[in-house]
mmCIF file of C-alpha atoms in Angstrom:
data_model
loop_
_atom_site.group_PDB
_atom_site.id
_atom_site.type_symbol
_atom_site.label_atom_id
_atom_site.label_comp_id
_atom_site.label_asym_id
_atom_site.label_seq_id
_atom_site.Cartn_x
_atom_site.Cartn_y
_atom_site.Cartn_z
ATOM 1 C CA MET A 17 -8.714 8.326 26.981
ATOM 2 C CA THR A 18 -6.515 11.273 27.266
ATOM 3 C CA SER A 19 -9.068 14.103 28.981
ATOM 4 C CA PHE A 20 -8.073 17.674 27.266
ATOM 5 C CA SER A 21 -10.079 21.539 28.123
ATOM 6 C CA VAL A 22 -11.192 21.641 24.742
ATOM 7 C CA PRO A 23 -11.645 25.145 23.300
ATOM 8 C CA ALA A 24 -15.396 26.395 21.870
ATOM 9 C CA GLY A 25 -14.487 28.649 18.593
ATOM 10 C CA LEU A 26 -11.671 27.472 16.711
ATOM 11 C CA THR A 27 -9.539 28.113 13.020
ATOM 12 C CA VAL A 28 -7.261 25.673 12.095
ATOM 13 C CA ALA A 29 -6.121 25.526 8.581
ATOM 14 C CA ALA A 30 -3.928 23.136 6.138
ATOM 15 C CA ALA A 31 -0.774 25.057 4.241
ATOM 16 C CA GLN A 32 -0.460 24.083 0.323
ATOM 17 C CA THR A 33 2.797 24.515 -0.100
ATOM 18 C CA LEU A 34 4.897 24.856 -3.141
ATOM 19 C CA VAL A 35 8.489 23.822 -2.572
ATOM 20 C CA TRP A 36 12.693 24.086 -3.453
ATOM 21 C CA PRO A 37 14.060 20.503 -3.512
ATOM 22 C CA GLY A 38 16.266 20.056 -0.511
ATOM 23 C CA ASP A 39 16.496 23.824 0.441
ATOM 24 C CA VAL A 40 15.857 24.746 3.857
ATOM 25 C CA ALA A 41 16.158 28.119 4.292
ATOM 26 C CA ALA A 42 13.510 29.433 0.653
ATOM 27 C CA ASN A 43 10.797 26.915 2.243
ATOM 28 C CA VAL A 44 11.224 28.657 5.834
ATOM 29 C CA GLN A 45 10.887 31.746 3.908
ATOM 30 C CA GLN A 46 7.750 30.393 1.689
ATOM 31 C CA HIS A 47 6.471 29.242 5.265
ATOM 32 C CA VAL A 48 6.460 32.924 7.113
ATOM 33 C CA LEU A 49 4.136 33.741 4.107
ATOM 34 C CA PHE A 50 1.552 30.928 4.917
ATOM 35 C CA VAL A 51 2.070 31.840 8.653
ATOM 36 C CA GLN A 52 0.856 35.288 7.653
ATOM 37 C CA ALA A 53 -2.145 35.104 5.068
ATOM 38 C CA ALA A 54 -3.232 32.094 8.759
ATOM 39 C CA ALA A 55 -3.234 35.126 11.182
ATOM 40 C CA SER A 56 -4.271 37.595 8.832
ATOM 41 C CA ALA A 57 -7.331 34.735 8.170
ATOM 42 C CA GLY A 58 -6.907 34.319 12.793
ATOM 43 C CA VAL A 59 -5.853 30.969 12.607
ATOM 44 C CA GLN A 60 -4.938 29.149 15.510
ATOM 45 C CA LEU A 61 -3.648 26.358 14.358
ATOM 46 C CA LEU A 62 -2.019 26.111 10.422
ATOM 47 C CA VAL A 63 -0.431 22.661 9.406
ATOM 48 C CA PHE A 64 1.832 21.860 6.378
ATOM 49 C CA PRO A 65 3.224 18.665 4.313
ATOM 50 C CA GLU A 66 5.488 15.309 5.288
ATOM 51 C CA LEU A 67 9.308 16.985 4.761
ATOM 52 C CA SER A 68 7.240 20.490 4.050
ATOM 53 C CA LEU A 69 10.563 22.578 4.911
ATOM 54 C CA MET A 70 12.978 20.545 1.977
ATOM 55 C CA GLY A 71 10.479 18.774 -0.263
ATOM 56 C CA TYR A 72 9.665 15.057 -0.451
ATOM 57 C CA GLU A 73 13.165 14.201 -1.129
ATOM 58 C CA PRO A 74 14.647 10.725 0.912
ATOM 59 C CA THR A 75 17.846 11.262 -0.761
ATOM 60 C CA LEU A 76 18.584 14.343 0.896
ATOM 61 C CA MET A 77 17.555 13.795 3.707
ATOM 62 C CA ALA A 78 20.332 12.913 5.516
ATOM 63 C CA ARG A 79 22.304 16.680 4.926
ATOM 64 C CA ASN A 80 19.270 18.291 6.159
ATOM 65 C CA VAL A 81 18.707 17.048 9.100
ATOM 66 C CA LEU A 82 16.800 20.018 12.266
ATOM 67 C CA ALA A 83 16.903 20.042 15.813
ATOM 68 C CA PRO A 84 13.284 21.581 16.971
ATOM 69 C CA ASP A 85 16.085 24.284 17.733
ATOM 70 C CA ALA A 86 18.012 25.317 15.077
ATOM 71 C CA PRO A 87 18.983 28.146 13.927
ATOM 72 C CA GLN A 88 17.505 27.742 10.779
ATOM 73 C CA LEU A 89 14.177 27.409 12.275
ATOM 74 C CA ALA A 90 14.701 30.689 14.411
ATOM 75 C CA PRO A 91 11.917 32.948 11.962
ATOM 76 C CA LEU A 92 9.129 30.455 12.330
ATOM 77 C CA ARG A 93 9.596 30.494 15.982
ATOM 78 C CA ASP A 94 9.091 34.550 15.983
ATOM 79 C CA ALA A 95 6.386 34.411 13.322
ATOM 80 C CA ALA A 96 4.958 32.116 15.709
ATOM 81 C CA ALA A 97 5.538 33.843 18.983
ATOM 82 C CA GLN A 98 4.200 37.446 16.728
ATOM 83 C CA HIS A 99 0.870 35.663 16.152
ATOM 84 C CA GLY A 100 0.400 33.473 18.758
ATOM 85 C CA MET A 101 -0.904 29.961 16.004
ATOM 86 C CA VAL A 102 1.064 26.450 16.839
ATOM 87 C CA LEU A 103 2.934 25.534 13.383
ATOM 88 C CA VAL A 104 3.279 22.323 12.549
ATOM 89 C CA VAL A 105 6.557 22.127 9.953
ATOM 90 C CA GLY A 106 7.626 18.562 7.785
ATOM 91 C CA THR A 107 11.806 17.879 8.642
ATOM 92 C CA ALA A 108 13.819 15.303 8.570
ATOM 93 C CA VAL A 109 15.255 14.948 12.196
ATOM 94 C CA ALA A 110 17.618 12.453 13.960
ATOM 95 C CA ALA A 111 17.893 9.042 14.366
ATOM 96 C CA GLU A 112 17.100 7.596 17.322
ATOM 97 C CA ALA A 113 19.752 5.451 19.699
ATOM 98 C CA GLY A 114 20.913 2.602 17.555
ATOM 99 C CA GLN A 115 19.209 3.449 14.159
ATOM 100 C CA ALA A 116 20.998 4.781 11.381
ATOM 101 C CA ASN A 117 19.076 6.837 9.530
ATOM 102 C CA PRO A 118 16.824 9.789 10.426
ATOM 103 C CA GLY A 119 13.054 10.494 11.093
ATOM 104 C CA ILE A 120 10.061 11.802 9.013
ATOM 105 C CA GLY A 121 9.394 14.685 11.709
ATOM 106 C CA SER A 122 6.247 16.675 12.105
ATOM 107 C CA VAL A 123 7.981 19.884 14.419
ATOM 108 C CA VAL A 124 5.649 21.365 16.501
ATOM 109 C CA LEU A 125 6.879 24.852 16.863
ATOM 110 C CA HIS A 126 3.891 26.223 19.885
ATOM 111 C CA PRO A 127 4.008 30.603 20.835
ATOM 112 C CA ASP A 128 5.623 30.415 24.091
ATOM 113 C CA GLY A 129 8.440 29.109 22.260
ATOM 114 C CA ARG A 130 8.675 25.395 23.307
ATOM 115 C CA THR A 131 8.986 22.739 20.442
ATOM 116 C CA GLU A 132 7.138 19.483 20.205
ATOM 117 C CA LEU A 133 8.642 16.082 18.319
ATOM 118 C CA TYR A 134 6.522 13.509 16.278
ATOM 119 C CA ARG A 135 8.341 11.337 13.969
ATOM 120 C CA LYS A 136 6.663 8.914 11.653
ATOM 121 C CA HIS A 137 5.614 6.310 12.707
ATOM 122 C CA TYR A 138 5.094 3.796 9.329
ATOM 123 C CA LEU A 139 6.690 4.061 5.804
ATOM 124 C CA HIS A 140 6.232 4.076 2.891
ATOM 125 C CA ASP A 141 7.564 0.508 1.486
ATOM 126 C CA GLY A 142 11.279 1.691 0.211
ATOM 127 C CA GLU A 143 11.416 4.153 2.956
ATOM 128 C CA GLN A 144 13.267 2.396 5.133
ATOM 129 C CA GLN A 145 16.401 3.229 2.859
ATOM 130 C CA PHE A 146 16.549 6.947 4.137
ATOM 131 C CA ALA A 147 14.117 6.987 7.375
ATOM 132 C CA SER A 148 14.158 5.045 9.791
ATOM 133 C CA PRO A 149 10.715 4.701 12.242
ATOM 134 C CA GLY A 150 9.597 6.375 15.297
ATOM 135 C CA ALA A 151 8.880 4.055 18.426
ATOM 136 C CA ALA A 152 5.732 5.926 18.894
ATOM 137 C CA PRO A 153 1.973 4.731 17.305
ATOM 138 C CA ALA A 154 1.153 8.375 17.743
ATOM 139 C CA HIS A 155 0.943 11.427 19.309
ATOM 140 C CA VAL A 156 -1.790 13.440 20.938
ATOM 141 C CA THR A 157 -1.060 16.497 22.428
ATOM 142 C CA GLU A 158 -2.278 20.335 23.076
ATOM 143 C CA LEU A 159 -1.901 23.013 20.480
ATOM 144 C CA GLY A 160 -4.004 26.403 20.649
ATOM 145 C CA GLY A 161 -5.730 24.745 23.154
ATOM 146 C CA GLU A 162 -7.716 21.647 21.454
ATOM 147 C CA PRO A 163 -6.304 17.910 21.453
ATOM 148 C CA VAL A 164 -4.609 17.292 18.421
ATOM 149 C CA GLY A 165 -3.496 13.891 17.188
ATOM 150 C CA LEU A 166 -0.796 13.896 14.146
ATOM 151 C CA ALA A 167 0.222 12.276 11.277
ATOM 152 C CA VAL A 168 2.322 12.130 8.993
ATOM 153 C CA CYS A 169 0.902 10.594 5.119
ATOM 154 C CA ALA A 170 1.650 6.484 5.859
ATOM 155 C CA ASP A 171 1.048 6.457 8.754
ATOM 156 C CA ILE A 172 -2.970 7.367 7.278
ATOM 157 C CA THR A 173 -2.914 3.800 5.546
ATOM 158 C CA HIS A 174 -2.511 2.000 9.273
ATOM 159 C CA PRO A 175 -6.220 2.351 11.104
ATOM 160 C CA GLU A 176 -5.244 1.527 14.226
ATOM 161 C CA HIS A 177 -2.922 5.631 14.010
ATOM 162 C CA ALA A 178 -6.678 6.629 13.766
ATOM 163 C CA GLN A 179 -8.334 4.705 16.408
ATOM 164 C CA ALA A 180 -5.134 5.450 18.759
ATOM 165 C CA ALA A 181 -5.261 9.307 18.047
ATOM 166 C CA ARG A 182 -8.791 9.148 19.217
ATOM 167 C CA ALA A 183 -8.177 6.318 22.175
ATOM 168 C CA GLY A 184 -5.198 8.448 23.195
ATOM 169 C CA GLY A 185 -8.396 12.619 23.364
ATOM 170 C CA ALA A 186 -7.569 13.483 19.769
ATOM 171 C CA ALA A 187 -10.323 15.799 18.271
ATOM 172 C CA LEU A 188 -8.786 16.794 15.229
ATOM 173 C CA TYR A 189 -6.066 14.513 13.576
ATOM 174 C CA ALA A 190 -3.491 16.657 11.464
ATOM 175 C CA CYS A 191 -2.690 14.858 8.259
ATOM 176 C CA SER A 192 0.774 16.400 7.018
ATOM 177 C CA MET A 193 0.904 14.881 3.307
ATOM 178 C CA VAL A 194 1.858 13.601 0.073
ATOM 179 C CA LEU A 195 -0.141 12.583 -2.475
ATOM 180 C CA SER A 196 -0.266 12.489 -6.010
ATOM 181 C CA PRO A 197 -3.736 11.301 -8.571
ATOM 182 C CA GLY A 198 -3.428 8.083 -7.811
ATOM 183 C CA GLY A 199 -2.808 7.546 -5.042
ATOM 184 C CA TYR A 200 -6.071 10.562 -3.056
ATOM 185 C CA PRO A 201 -9.076 9.224 -4.191
ATOM 186 C CA ALA A 202 -8.097 5.909 -1.171
ATOM 187 C CA GLU A 203 -6.347 8.092 1.159
ATOM 188 C CA SER A 204 -8.631 10.689 0.855
ATOM 189 C CA ALA A 205 -11.470 8.811 1.930
ATOM 190 C CA LEU A 206 -9.814 6.884 4.558
ATOM 191 C CA LEU A 207 -9.699 10.243 6.339
ATOM 192 C CA GLN A 208 -13.143 10.807 5.915
ATOM 193 C CA GLY A 209 -14.204 7.488 7.454
ATOM 194 C CA TYR A 210 -11.827 8.398 10.493
ATOM 195 C CA ALA A 211 -13.738 11.627 10.825
ATOM 196 C CA ARG A 212 -17.046 9.116 10.632
ATOM 197 C CA THR A 213 -15.644 6.438 12.269
ATOM 198 C CA HIS A 214 -13.813 7.796 15.257
ATOM 199 C CA GLY A 215 -16.121 11.066 15.620
ATOM 200 C CA MET A 216 -13.399 13.949 15.244
ATOM 201 C CA ALA A 217 -12.389 16.518 12.493
ATOM 202 C CA VAL A 218 -9.773 15.471 10.135
ATOM 203 C CA LEU A 219 -7.291 18.282 8.926
ATOM 204 C CA MET A 220 -5.150 17.147 5.690
ATOM 205 C CA ALA A 221 -2.532 19.034 3.949
ATOM 206 C CA ASN A 222 -0.809 18.414 0.812
ATOM 207 C CA TYR A 223 1.974 19.845 -1.529
ATOM 208 C CA GLY A 224 0.130 22.221 -4.261
ATOM 209 C CA ALA A 225 3.267 21.203 -6.751
ATOM 210 C CA PRO A 226 5.443 18.316 -8.235
ATOM 211 C CA THR A 227 8.037 17.353 -4.309
ATOM 212 C CA GLY A 228 10.199 14.531 -5.158
ATOM 213 C CA GLY A 229 8.627 13.488 -8.313
ATOM 214 C CA TYR A 230 5.302 13.069 -7.108
ATOM 215 C CA LEU A 231 2.880 14.768 -9.492
ATOM 216 C CA CYS A 232 1.462 15.614 -6.177
ATOM 217 C CA VAL A 233 -2.372 16.406 -7.012
ATOM 218 C CA GLY A 234 -2.877 18.854 -3.998
ATOM 219 C CA ARG A 235 -7.027 19.056 -2.998
ATOM 220 C CA SER A 236 -5.974 19.814 0.637
ATOM 221 C CA ALA A 237 -8.881 19.456 2.963
ATOM 222 C CA LEU A 238 -11.398 19.126 5.911
ATOM 223 C CA TRP A 239 -13.739 16.613 7.187
ATOM 224 C CA ALA A 240 -15.912 17.506 10.119
ATOM 225 C CA PRO A 241 -16.221 14.673 12.434
ATOM 226 C CA GLY A 242 -18.884 12.440 10.773
ATOM 227 C CA GLY A 243 -17.707 12.633 7.782
ATOM 228 C CA ASP A 244 -19.012 16.749 5.699
ATOM 229 C CA LEU A 245 -16.325 17.802 3.762
ATOM 230 C CA VAL A 246 -15.992 21.114 5.172
ATOM 231 C CA VAL A 247 -13.400 22.184 2.270
ATOM 232 C CA ALA A 248 -11.451 21.294 -0.355
ATOM 233 C CA ALA A 249 -8.629 23.854 -1.817
ATOM 234 C CA PRO A 250 -9.680 22.588 -5.979
ATOM 235 C CA GLY A 251 -6.725 21.141 -7.172
ATOM 236 C CA VAL A 252 -3.108 21.681 -7.338
ATOM 237 C CA GLY A 253 -1.076 25.074 -6.810
ATOM 238 C CA ALA A 254 0.103 27.689 -2.882
ATOM 239 C CA CYS A 255 -2.935 28.390 -0.686
ATOM 240 C CA LEU A 256 -4.565 27.928 3.020
ATOM 241 C CA VAL A 257 -7.328 25.726 3.317
ATOM 242 C CA VAL A 258 -9.136 26.984 6.382
ATOM 243 C CA GLY A 259 -11.682 25.825 9.219
ATOM 244 C CA ARG A 260 -14.044 27.202 11.575
ATOM 245 C CA ARG A 261 -15.530 25.771 14.500
ATOM 246 C CA SER A 262 -18.369 27.648 16.165
ATOM 247 C CA GLU A 263 -18.226 27.745 19.537
ATOM 248 C CA GLY A 264 -19.850 25.017 20.960
ATOM 249 C CA GLY A 265 -16.597 22.763 21.600
ATOM 250 C CA VAL A 266 -16.454 19.464 20.107
ATOM 251 C CA ALA A 267 -20.367 19.912 17.818
ATOM 252 C CA GLY A 268 -19.372 23.468 16.966
ATOM 253 C CA ALA A 269 -20.251 23.363 13.620
ATOM 254 C CA TRP A 270 -17.425 23.751 10.846
ATOM 255 C CA THR A 271 -17.074 26.360 8.116
ATOM 256 C CA GLY A 272 -14.531 26.625 5.650
ATOM 257 C CA ALA A 273 -12.689 28.254 2.892
ATOM 258 C CA VAL A 274 -9.617 28.485 1.013
ATOM 259 C CA LEU A 275 -7.592 31.770 0.717
ATOM 260 C CA PRO A 276 -4.293 33.524 -1.569
ATOM 261 C CA VAL A 277 -1.529 33.350 0.368
ATOM 262 C CA PRO A 278 -0.042 37.269 -1.558
ATOM 263 C CA GLY A 279 3.357 36.524 -2.419
ATOM 264 C CA LEU A 280 2.996 33.237 -3.899
ATOM 265 C CA ALA A 281 1.547 31.695 -7.474
ATOM 266 C CA PRO A 282 -2.201 31.066 -6.563
#
């Protein structure tokens, strides 16, 4: 298992967003509002849903490919620097060598200007005609001083993905999702199970409005190591789901709150 330094106290949040299909500029501006609200709550790590910058619109992926240093992301890079916050945002990313389709990516924006990229490793049935899988089965890094494993939607349906993240040192499993009412019970149970089995916190960011034909259920959530639910959004709509861990490292106690995002309808 990789060794990371774990900060004493930590504040993380899931951004339960609305979305404008394929409108990167509008979605970037909404993301900035979330960052500003998160900064007011002292958030150090803010995680957005899958493909948050364009919506879960597989047919639009090829025309909305972004690199981590793309000019369109400048407002978010600036916001990360201004507020000292790590952002995990979702976008289509360029195909890897030998692949015909773009990847589904989580782009990590650090306050110091560094960027990282995780590509969704496991695809849902039907996604293969629009997207290519990433080669790495897990990505664990220090985000705000915390060892965090990143996951994108279908990744979580493969238990070996969460296991690889934990084996890589993750104390927090950050999941960018698109969850409908029909899928939420089973997949939230999986996430709670990973928190219990692997002794790591699990943060889940879901959409708060329909995207790509899915009537997303919202209910973004955080589970503490051991599986106890810390906090969850009550349903749909835009909000921040914030979790705070007290001093005491991984063993610190978690508390949570659901907060509005000024400028967005709840």
